[in-house]
Amino acid sequence: MDAESDTKPSWADQVELGEDDTLPPPHEDFDENKGTKTITEIKFNDDGKKVKIVKTYKIETRKVSKSIARRKTLKKFGAASGDPPGPNPANTYISEDVFFQFVRNMEHRADDEDDPLSKLKNHKMVSCRICKGDHWTTRCPYKDTLAPIQDALDGDKKKEEVPEETQETPASSAPSRPGKYVPPNLRDGGNRRGETMTPGRNRDDTATIRVTNLSEDTRETDLQELFRPFGSIARIYLAKDKNTGQSKGFAFINFHRKEDAERAIAGVSGFGYDHLILNVEWAKPSGNQ
Amino acid sequence: MGLGKKWKPLMLHGHERAVTQIKYNREGDLLFSSAKDQQPNVWYSLNGERLGTYKGHTGAVWCIDVDWETDKLLTGSADNTCKLWDCKTGVALLELGTESAVRTCGFSYDGNLIMFTTDKAMGRECELRVYDTRDEYQIKKNSPMWLEPQPKHKITSAVWGPLGQMIITGHENGDLCQWDIKTKDMNTRAMDHSKQINDIQFNRDMTMLITASKDTTAKLFDTETLELKKNYKTERPVNSAAISPIKPHVVLGGGQEAMDVTTTSTRIGKFDARFYHMVFEEEFGRIKGHFGPINSVAFHPNGEEYSSGGEDGYIRVHTFDKDYFDFEFEY
């Protein structure tokens, strides 16, 4: 009785054991013309589904030195001692595709101090017609975005610049030349202590504008480029989707000065940017403050 | 920037923890790897088949070296031992105990002398030790033929010079020293690096060596004079650097320090291997793949393949394609 049940389990046992026993053994095919070996295996995957695994190996014959050939016949040892001949798929597998990226001068040129052109940068040899920077107009970073706006604004700017300078010069003892570094304590208003620590100062909503109808691909740097010409920017907040990181279509720009913000509203509102018409207005004070 | 053809590197996953060093044997048919888990591995470099593991260490294995004939293997571990193995069977032949972790090890050219250095830890000084494996007295009594304490700056990498006449050590302060094996004196010293030297590798004829340093550069030195020849700049610590045996190329592997990895994404972690032109010091290519810093890179002795082992525990074996060999540096 015992012997019989060993050799031939009852059908009920077979059902309980599952179909593991009925899996066909791995099948090996060798194609001599192509020099490939194909191993076909049928297995259960983690979900309990039957899967067919086909592994194709290329069989190559190589001529090598005797010492290498001898080493090729070595018996596996250590943790690999139980492995079948050939690579063990648990340890050796082919990775996803990678590219060999050919790069040229990607990160070195930027900080190249010896560039003769960069030395000339400080001397104002050329002046951009768009942003008054020291580059050719055709190379202006705002060429595509701001040329029309700037034309309209040029008149206002000149008017504004004059009173600014008259305000600043009496306050600072040394005549401040443009472009020269002035330490913060010597700047205009530097003797007023603790000013920056005043609460609410950093989040001054009065010089904040809200930009809406931005395209999804907009980045902070785009906004910076767009609004920098109007005056110095304290903070840019671009609302982004948490998951995708794409813009939600609106942003807040804090300018240091209210006049800059005013000009930005006048200049960019209704401006076509990335196939959309921008809408710029004063930001409403946020409710939770 | 152009995209080359797709490569399909082999991934060798025999280690459960960060790979610390990989080395090809002289003929390049075998690739040895050590990791912070306790078993060094050996692989067939052609198909990535694992030949075996060396069982016996009880701590992280920091360094590995194989002799000229692929007969013996030397490993140094944080379990305060340096072990000598039979390459082909995985049997431990010798064990040399120390008082602190073994950081670097190496066979001399003839395979008779072995060198290793220990960490400055547990109140022990860093030491450079040289043994003659033929002398039973030295092995049994554990009394090295040369013991050189390094009281100031610990050794972080060391290699044997050409023909076993010198030992070159890289220190944690960036010093590179050349020691004469006969007079047991320091010949020359180069102080070009500002931070610890993680790796030293030779070119094919051992006339030049490349150092990889935490100061984000790799530098090429003349072996004989330790004169600084070339400087390869990156913007991250370099853990390992290797010189191609057939082309004027060097490959640099590195990335942020392991402790900072969890706080940065793979994209900005800069874990790619970077290829520089040896003479012009300019980068011309990179290969992504690892998702942790690369700890060790090695060229196959025939120059047609290179491997990298990373903090992620994987070894990636890359075979160069035609595009790589056709590539000519424009100058």
GROMACS .gro file of N, CA and C in nm, chain A residues 60 62 64-81 83-88 90-109, chain B residues 1-2 4 6-13 25 27 29-30 42 44 46-54 70 87-90 233 235 274-275 282-288 314 316 327 330:
model
  276
   60GLU      N    1   3.008   3.112  -2.900
   60GLU     CA    2   3.123   3.153  -2.980
   60GLU      C    3   3.241   3.063  -2.948
   62ARG      N    4   3.634   3.085  -2.938
   62ARG     CA    5   3.743   3.181  -2.946
   62ARG      C    6   3.873   3.110  -2.924
   64VAL      N    7   4.215   3.124  -2.757
   64VAL     CA    8   4.278   3.198  -2.648
   64VAL      C    9   4.405   3.124  -2.607
   65SER      N   10   4.481   3.192  -2.525
   65SER     CA   11   4.604   3.130  -2.479
   65SER      C   12   4.572   3.012  -2.388
   66LYS      N   13   4.670   2.928  -2.370
   66LYS     CA   14   4.648   2.806  -2.292
   66LYS      C   15   4.602   2.837  -2.151
   67SER      N   16   4.663   2.938  -2.093
   67SER     CA   17   4.629   2.966  -1.953
   67SER      C   18   4.483   3.008  -1.939
   68ILE      N   19   4.434   3.084  -2.038
   68ILE     CA   20   4.294   3.125  -2.031
   68ILE      C   21   4.204   3.004  -2.053
   69ALA      N   22   4.241   2.921  -2.150
   69ALA     CA   23   4.161   2.802  -2.179
   69ALA      C   24   4.155   2.712  -2.057
   70ARG      N   25   4.264   2.702  -1.987
   70ARG     CA   26   4.266   2.619  -1.868
   70ARG      C   27   4.172   2.676  -1.762
   71ARG      N   28   4.176   2.809  -1.751
   71ARG     CA   29   4.091   2.870  -1.649
   71ARG      C   30   3.942   2.858  -1.685
   72LYS      N   31   3.916   2.845  -1.814
   72LYS     CA   32   3.778   2.834  -1.859
   72LYS      C   33   3.717   2.702  -1.811
   73THR      N   34   3.802   2.605  -1.785
   73THR     CA   35   3.749   2.474  -1.745
   73THR      C   36   3.744   2.457  -1.593
   74LEU      N   37   3.773   2.564  -1.522
   74LEU     CA   38   3.776   2.553  -1.376
   74LEU      C   39   3.638   2.520  -1.321
   75LYS      N   40   3.639   2.451  -1.208
   75LYS     CA   41   3.512   2.421  -1.142
   75LYS      C   42   3.469   2.544  -1.062
   76LYS      N   43   3.341   2.569  -1.063
   76LYS     CA   44   3.293   2.683  -0.985
   76LYS      C   45   3.304   2.652  -0.836
   77PHE      N   46   3.327   2.756  -0.758
   77PHE     CA   47   3.346   2.735  -0.615
   77PHE      C   48   3.275   2.844  -0.536
   78GLY      N   49   3.277   2.829  -0.405
   78GLY     CA   50   3.213   2.927  -0.319
   78GLY      C   51   3.063   2.930  -0.342
   79ALA      N   52   3.007   3.049  -0.342
   79ALA     CA   53   2.863   3.063  -0.358
   79ALA      C   54   2.817   3.023  -0.497
   80ALA      N   55   2.910   3.016  -0.591
   80ALA     CA   56   2.873   2.982  -0.728
   80ALA      C   57   2.883   2.833  -0.753
   81SER      N   58   2.920   2.753  -0.651
   81SER     CA   59   2.950   2.613  -0.676
   81SER      C   60   2.827   2.538  -0.727
   83ASP      N   61   2.600   2.659  -0.928
   83ASP     CA   62   2.548   2.714  -1.053
   83ASP      C   63   2.569   2.618  -1.169
   84PRO      N   64   2.474   2.613  -1.260
   84PRO     CA   65   2.496   2.534  -1.381
   84PRO      C   66   2.599   2.602  -1.470
   85PRO      N   67   2.651   2.530  -1.568
   85PRO     CA   68   2.745   2.597  -1.658
   85PRO      C   69   2.678   2.716  -1.728
   86GLY      N   70   2.757   2.815  -1.760
   86GLY     CA   71   2.701   2.935  -1.821
   86GLY      C   72   2.662   3.034  -1.715
   87PRO      N   73   2.634   3.156  -1.754
   87PRO     CA   74   2.602   3.260  -1.656
   87PRO      C   75   2.474   3.227  -1.580
   88ASN      N   76   2.475   3.251  -1.452
   88ASN     CA   77   2.357   3.232  -1.369
   88ASN      C   78   2.272   3.358  -1.380
   90ALA      N   79   2.060   3.479  -1.206
   90ALA     CA   80   2.039   3.554  -1.082
   90ALA      C   81   2.149   3.655  -1.059
   91ASN      N   82   2.266   3.628  -1.109
   91ASN     CA   83   2.379   3.717  -1.085
   91ASN      C   84   2.419   3.800  -1.206
   92THR      N   85   2.394   3.746  -1.323
   92THR     CA   86   2.442   3.812  -1.443
   92THR      C   87   2.325   3.840  -1.534
   93TYR      N   88   2.301   3.963  -1.565
   93TYR     CA   89   2.198   3.991  -1.662
   93TYR      C   90   2.235   4.111  -1.744
   94ILE      N   91   2.162   4.124  -1.853
   94ILE     CA   92   2.193   4.234  -1.944
   94ILE      C   93   2.113   4.355  -1.899
   95SER      N   94   2.180   4.465  -1.889
   95SER     CA   95   2.113   4.582  -1.835
   95SER      C   96   2.033   4.651  -1.945
   96GLU      N   97   1.958   4.748  -1.905
   96GLU     CA   98   1.885   4.829  -2.003
   96GLU      C   99   1.987   4.903  -2.092
   97ASP      N  100   1.940   4.953  -2.202
   97ASP     CA  101   2.032   5.019  -2.295
   97ASP      C  102   2.092   5.143  -2.231
   98VAL      N  103   2.217   5.165  -2.257
   98VAL     CA  104   2.277   5.292  -2.219
   98VAL      C  105   2.341   5.351  -2.344
   99PHE      N  106   2.360   5.480  -2.341
   99PHE     CA  107   2.423   5.545  -2.453
   99PHE      C  108   2.560   5.593  -2.414
  100PHE      N  109   2.651   5.584  -2.506
  100PHE     CA  110   2.778   5.653  -2.486
  100PHE      C  111   2.756   5.793  -2.539
  101GLN      N  112   2.748   5.887  -2.449
  101GLN     CA  113   2.720   6.024  -2.490
  101GLN      C  114   2.850   6.092  -2.524
  102PHE      N  115   2.860   6.135  -2.647
  102PHE     CA  116   2.978   6.214  -2.682
  102PHE      C  117   2.950   6.359  -2.642
  103VAL      N  118   3.032   6.413  -2.558
  103VAL     CA  119   3.011   6.551  -2.516
  103VAL      C  120   3.133   6.631  -2.555
  104ARG      N  121   3.111   6.753  -2.586
  104ARG     CA  122   3.222   6.841  -2.616
  104ARG      C  123   3.207   6.968  -2.534
  105ASN      N  124   3.303   6.993  -2.453
  105ASN     CA  125   3.315   7.123  -2.384
  105ASN      C  126   3.190   7.161  -2.308
  106MET      N  127   3.125   7.064  -2.251
  106MET     CA  128   2.996   7.097  -2.193
  106MET      C  129   3.011   7.186  -2.070
  107GLU      N  130   3.100   7.148  -1.982
  107GLU     CA  131   3.103   7.222  -1.857
  107GLU      C  132   3.227   7.308  -1.840
  108HIS      N  133   3.317   7.299  -1.937
  108HIS     CA  134   3.442   7.372  -1.915
  108HIS      C  135   3.438   7.512  -1.971
  109ARG      N  136   3.366   7.527  -2.082
  109ARG     CA  137   3.369   7.657  -2.148
  109ARG      C  138   3.308   7.766  -2.061
  290MET      N  139   2.698   6.755  -2.873
  290MET     CA  140   2.674   6.629  -2.803
  290MET      C  141   2.599   6.534  -2.896
  291GLY      N  142   2.647   6.419  -2.913
  291GLY     CA  143   2.578   6.323  -2.998
  291GLY      C  144   2.552   6.195  -2.923
  293GLY      N  145   2.566   5.806  -2.914
  293GLY     CA  146   2.624   5.692  -2.983
  293GLY      C  147   2.520   5.584  -2.995
  295LYS      N  148   2.336   5.232  -2.905
  295LYS     CA  149   2.299   5.177  -2.774
  295LYS      C  150   2.401   5.073  -2.730
  296TRP      N  151   2.430   5.075  -2.606
  296TRP     CA  152   2.516   4.971  -2.550
  296TRP      C  153   2.431   4.887  -2.457
  297LYS      N  154   2.468   4.760  -2.449
  297LYS     CA  155   2.399   4.674  -2.354
  297LYS      C  156   2.503   4.619  -2.258
  298PRO      N  157   2.528   4.690  -2.150
  298PRO     CA  158   2.629   4.641  -2.058
  298PRO      C  159   2.579   4.517  -1.984
  299LEU      N  160   2.673   4.435  -1.945
  299LEU     CA  161   2.641   4.321  -1.860
  299LEU      C  162   2.637   4.370  -1.716
  300MET      N  163   2.538   4.327  -1.643
  300MET     CA  164   2.534   4.365  -1.502
  300MET      C  165   2.566   4.244  -1.417
  301LEU      N  166   2.664   4.260  -1.332
  301LEU     CA  167   2.703   4.150  -1.245
  301LEU      C  168   2.655   4.184  -1.105
  302HIS      N  169   2.567   4.101  -1.056
  302HIS     CA  170   2.509   4.129  -0.925
  302HIS      C  171   2.542   4.014  -0.830
  314ASN      N  172   4.251   4.041  -1.422
  314ASN     CA  173   4.382   3.978  -1.415
  314ASN      C  174   4.464   4.022  -1.537
  316GLU      N  175   4.564   3.880  -1.812
  316GLU     CA  176   4.515   3.847  -1.945
  316GLU      C  177   4.374   3.896  -1.969
  318ASP      N  178   4.085   3.774  -1.874
  318ASP     CA  179   3.972   3.683  -1.886
  318ASP      C  180   3.891   3.676  -1.757
  319LEU      N  181   3.953   3.718  -1.647
  319LEU     CA  182   3.881   3.715  -1.521
  319LEU      C  183   3.871   3.856  -1.463
  331VAL      N  184   3.478   3.635  -0.826
  331VAL     CA  185   3.555   3.634  -0.951
  331VAL      C  186   3.460   3.595  -1.064
  333TYR      N  187   3.399   3.555  -1.511
  333TYR     CA  188   3.454   3.552  -1.646
  333TYR      C  189   3.414   3.684  -1.712
  335LEU      N  190   3.417   3.773  -2.015
  335LEU     CA  191   3.356   3.764  -2.148
  335LEU      C  192   3.204   3.757  -2.140
  336ASN      N  193   3.152   3.667  -2.055
  336ASN     CA  194   3.007   3.651  -2.053
  336ASN      C  195   2.946   3.685  -1.917
  337GLY      N  196   3.027   3.729  -1.825
  337GLY     CA  197   2.974   3.769  -1.696
  337GLY      C  198   2.938   3.653  -1.605
  338GLU      N  199   2.985   3.534  -1.640
  338GLU     CA  200   2.956   3.417  -1.558
  338GLU      C  201   3.039   3.423  -1.430
  339ARG      N  202   2.975   3.393  -1.319
  339ARG     CA  203   3.051   3.396  -1.194
  339ARG      C  204   3.124   3.265  -1.174
  340LEU      N  205   3.254   3.274  -1.157
  340LEU     CA  206   3.334   3.153  -1.137
  340LEU      C  207   3.332   3.111  -0.992
  341GLY      N  208   3.336   3.208  -0.903
  341GLY     CA  209   3.337   3.166  -0.764
  341GLY      C  210   3.342   3.282  -0.668
  342THR      N  211   3.334   3.248  -0.541
  342THR     CA  212   3.345   3.348  -0.436
  342THR      C  213   3.447   3.299  -0.335
  343TYR      N  214   3.506   3.393  -0.264
  343TYR     CA  215   3.609   3.361  -0.166
  343TYR      C  216   3.550   3.385  -0.028
  359THR      N  217   4.782   3.489  -1.225
  359THR     CA  218   4.645   3.455  -1.183
  359THR      C  219   4.645   3.326  -1.102
  376CYS      N  220   4.345   3.140  -0.629
  376CYS     CA  221   4.249   3.198  -0.724
  376CYS      C  222   4.150   3.096  -0.776
  377LYS      N  223   4.200   2.978  -0.804
  377LYS     CA  224   4.120   2.883  -0.882
  377LYS      C  225   4.023   2.802  -0.798
  378THR      N  226   4.051   2.789  -0.668
  378THR     CA  227   3.965   2.705  -0.587
  378THR      C  228   3.893   2.783  -0.477
  379GLY      N  229   3.938   2.902  -0.448
  379GLY     CA  230   3.874   2.979  -0.342
  379GLY      C  231   3.917   2.938  -0.204
  522LYS      N  232   3.973   6.784  -1.458
  522LYS     CA  233   3.886   6.847  -1.358
  522LYS      C  234   3.743   6.799  -1.374
  524GLU      N  235   3.346   6.811  -1.123
  524GLU     CA  236   3.286   6.892  -1.017
  524GLU      C  237   3.231   6.803  -0.907
  563ARG      N  238   3.306   5.909  -1.680
  563ARG     CA  239   3.338   6.015  -1.776
  563ARG      C  240   3.471   5.987  -1.844
  564PHE      N  241   3.470   6.002  -1.975
  564PHE     CA  242   3.590   5.975  -2.054
  564PHE      C  243   3.657   6.107  -2.090
  571GLU      N  244   4.039   6.705  -2.193
  571GLU     CA  245   3.902   6.746  -2.217
  571GLU      C  246   3.810   6.626  -2.220
  572GLU      N  247   3.693   6.645  -2.164
  572GLU     CA  248   3.597   6.537  -2.160
  572GLU      C  249   3.535   6.518  -2.298
  573PHE      N  250   3.520   6.393  -2.340
  573PHE     CA  251   3.455   6.372  -2.469
  573PHE      C  252   3.338   6.276  -2.461
  574GLY      N  253   3.318   6.211  -2.350
  574GLY     CA  254   3.205   6.119  -2.345
  574GLY      C  255   3.172   6.078  -2.205
  575ARG      N  256   3.049   6.030  -2.188
  575ARG     CA  257   3.011   5.977  -2.057
  575ARG      C  258   2.912   5.864  -2.072
  576ILE      N  259   2.910   5.782  -1.971
  576ILE     CA  260   2.818   5.669  -1.971
  576ILE      C  261   2.743   5.668  -1.839
  577LYS      N  262   2.612   5.666  -1.851
  577LYS     CA  263   2.529   5.659  -1.732
  577LYS      C  264   2.507   5.513  -1.695
  603TYR      N  265   2.641   4.696  -0.791
  603TYR     CA  266   2.649   4.633  -0.922
  603TYR      C  267   2.785   4.657  -0.985
  605ARG      N  268   2.920   4.681  -1.372
  605ARG     CA  269   2.873   4.690  -1.511
  605ARG      C  270   2.991   4.672  -1.604
  616PHE      N  271   3.588   5.713  -3.305
  616PHE     CA  272   3.587   5.851  -3.257
  616PHE      C  273   3.728   5.910  -3.257
  619GLU      N  274   3.887   6.596  -3.203
  619GLU     CA  275   3.921   6.706  -3.293
  619GLU      C  276   4.005   6.809  -3.220
   0.00000   0.00000   0.00000
